[in-house]
mmCIF file of C-alpha atoms in Angstrom:
data_model
loop_
_atom_site.group_PDB
_atom_site.id
_atom_site.type_symbol
_atom_site.label_atom_id
_atom_site.label_comp_id
_atom_site.label_asym_id
_atom_site.label_seq_id
_atom_site.Cartn_x
_atom_site.Cartn_y
_atom_site.Cartn_z
ATOM 1 C CA MET A 1 5.204 -13.440 6.989
ATOM 2 C CA PRO A 2 5.994 -12.272 3.609
ATOM 3 C CA ALA A 3 4.210 -9.040 3.465
ATOM 4 C CA THR A 4 1.342 -10.386 0.593
ATOM 5 C CA GLU A 5 0.402 -12.826 3.412
ATOM 6 C CA LEU A 6 -0.581 -8.950 5.382
ATOM 7 C CA GLY A 7 -2.480 -7.325 2.652
ATOM 8 C CA TYR A 8 0.477 -5.553 1.704
ATOM 9 C CA SER A 9 0.956 -4.945 -2.524
ATOM 10 C CA ALA A 10 3.409 -2.865 -4.594
ATOM 11 C CA ARG A 11 2.090 -1.649 -7.975
ATOM 12 C CA PHE A 12 4.021 -0.688 -10.531
ATOM 13 C CA ARG A 13 1.887 1.090 -13.175
ATOM 14 C CA THR A 14 4.484 1.548 -16.096
ATOM 15 C CA GLN A 15 8.698 -0.150 -16.368
ATOM 16 C CA THR A 16 11.245 2.154 -15.553
ATOM 17 C CA GLN A 17 13.729 2.804 -18.322
ATOM 18 C CA LEU A 18 16.879 3.742 -17.141
ATOM 19 C CA GLU A 19 18.619 6.152 -20.167
ATOM 20 C CA LEU A 20 22.400 6.237 -20.586
ATOM 21 C CA GLY A 21 23.958 9.114 -18.661
ATOM 22 C CA LEU A 22 20.924 10.365 -17.203
ATOM 23 C CA ALA A 23 20.131 9.547 -13.564
ATOM 24 C CA THR A 24 16.955 8.336 -13.183
ATOM 25 C CA THR A 25 14.303 8.163 -9.976
ATOM 26 C CA ILE A 26 12.521 5.135 -9.112
ATOM 27 C CA SER A 27 9.702 4.439 -6.820
ATOM 28 C CA CYS A 28 7.835 1.595 -5.163
ATOM 29 C CA PRO A 29 4.348 2.399 -4.120
ATOM 30 C CA VAL A 30 3.287 -0.156 -1.258
ATOM 31 C CA TYR A 31 -0.920 -0.862 -0.412
ATOM 32 C CA LEU A 32 -2.500 -2.092 2.016
ATOM 33 C CA ASP A 33 -5.997 -2.984 1.912
ATOM 34 C CA GLY A 34 -5.923 -0.412 -1.283
ATOM 35 C CA SER A 35 -4.658 2.566 0.759
ATOM 36 C CA LEU A 36 -1.209 3.575 0.137
ATOM 37 C CA VAL A 37 1.074 3.196 3.234
ATOM 38 C CA VAL A 38 4.383 5.021 3.297
ATOM 39 C CA PRO A 39 7.220 1.997 4.855
ATOM 40 C CA THR A 40 8.974 3.522 8.306
ATOM 41 C CA SER A 41 13.001 2.819 6.221
ATOM 42 C CA GLY A 42 13.897 0.764 3.229
ATOM 43 C CA THR A 43 17.161 0.051 1.007
ATOM 44 C CA VAL A 44 17.365 -0.740 -2.727
ATOM 45 C CA SER A 45 19.649 -2.807 -4.912
ATOM 46 C CA VAL A 46 19.750 -2.497 -8.695
ATOM 47 C CA TRP A 47 21.742 -5.128 -10.800
ATOM 48 C CA ASP A 48 22.769 -4.677 -14.340
ATOM 49 C CA ALA A 49 22.101 -7.783 -16.805
ATOM 50 C CA SER A 50 25.608 -9.143 -16.394
ATOM 51 C CA ASN A 51 24.627 -9.486 -12.020
ATOM 52 C CA THR A 52 26.844 -6.532 -11.332
ATOM 53 C CA ALA A 53 25.615 -4.689 -8.290
ATOM 54 C CA VAL A 54 24.964 -0.898 -9.439
ATOM 55 C CA VAL A 55 22.985 0.176 -6.498
ATOM 56 C CA ASP A 56 23.796 -2.597 -3.175
ATOM 57 C CA ALA A 57 21.230 -2.249 -0.280
ATOM 58 C CA VAL A 58 21.446 1.832 -0.124
ATOM 59 C CA ALA A 59 18.630 3.906 1.584
ATOM 60 C CA VAL A 60 15.717 5.302 -0.030
ATOM 61 C CA THR A 61 14.004 8.384 0.589
ATOM 62 C CA LEU A 62 10.474 8.176 1.928
ATOM 63 C CA ALA A 63 7.821 10.389 0.093
ATOM 64 C CA ALA A 64 4.076 10.595 0.573
ATOM 65 C CA THR A 65 4.011 8.434 -2.644
ATOM 66 C CA GLY A 66 6.304 5.608 -1.241
ATOM 67 C CA ALA A 67 9.659 4.738 -1.414
ATOM 68 C CA GLU A 68 12.167 6.580 -3.123
ATOM 69 C CA TYR A 69 15.439 6.165 -5.019
ATOM 70 C CA THR A 70 17.369 8.311 -7.603
ATOM 71 C CA VAL A 71 19.762 5.670 -9.723
ATOM 72 C CA PRO A 72 22.956 7.679 -10.953
ATOM 73 C CA ALA A 73 23.263 8.140 -14.603
ATOM 74 C CA GLN A 74 24.957 4.699 -15.906
ATOM 75 C CA THR A 75 27.892 4.954 -18.491
ATOM 76 C CA SER A 76 27.263 1.681 -19.917
ATOM 77 C CA SER A 77 24.117 1.276 -22.157
ATOM 78 C CA PRO A 78 21.324 -0.312 -19.666
ATOM 79 C CA SER A 79 19.657 -3.548 -21.385
ATOM 80 C CA ASP A 80 17.161 -5.812 -20.809
ATOM 81 C CA GLY A 81 18.004 -8.487 -17.738
ATOM 82 C CA TRP A 82 18.689 -5.277 -15.199
ATOM 83 C CA ARG A 83 16.385 -5.964 -11.927
ATOM 84 C CA VAL A 84 15.604 -3.760 -8.669
ATOM 85 C CA GLU A 85 14.927 -5.214 -5.595
ATOM 86 C CA TRP A 86 13.368 -3.378 -2.805
ATOM 87 C CA SER A 87 13.704 -4.144 1.033
ATOM 88 C CA LEU A 88 10.893 -2.004 2.647
ATOM 89 C CA VAL A 89 10.431 -2.113 6.610
ATOM 90 C CA LEU A 90 6.456 -1.381 6.913
#
């Protein structure tokens, strides 16, 4: 059953921007009925605009604010069309 049918929701308040040459921490806060919940485990994948995996199903860090991952500094300029996929166990 999808998490949204169970009352879970991820809230992204701002867009994450990756900058050329800088590592960037991304996060996925998840809420259940308005309360923040911390996943028990999870992975994250990041793809560039040409659909090449920059990060492929690597383990996330679990913090009090949810799942986090630091995307390594990029050597090619990030652009529109990049995407992030979180796979979290709740």
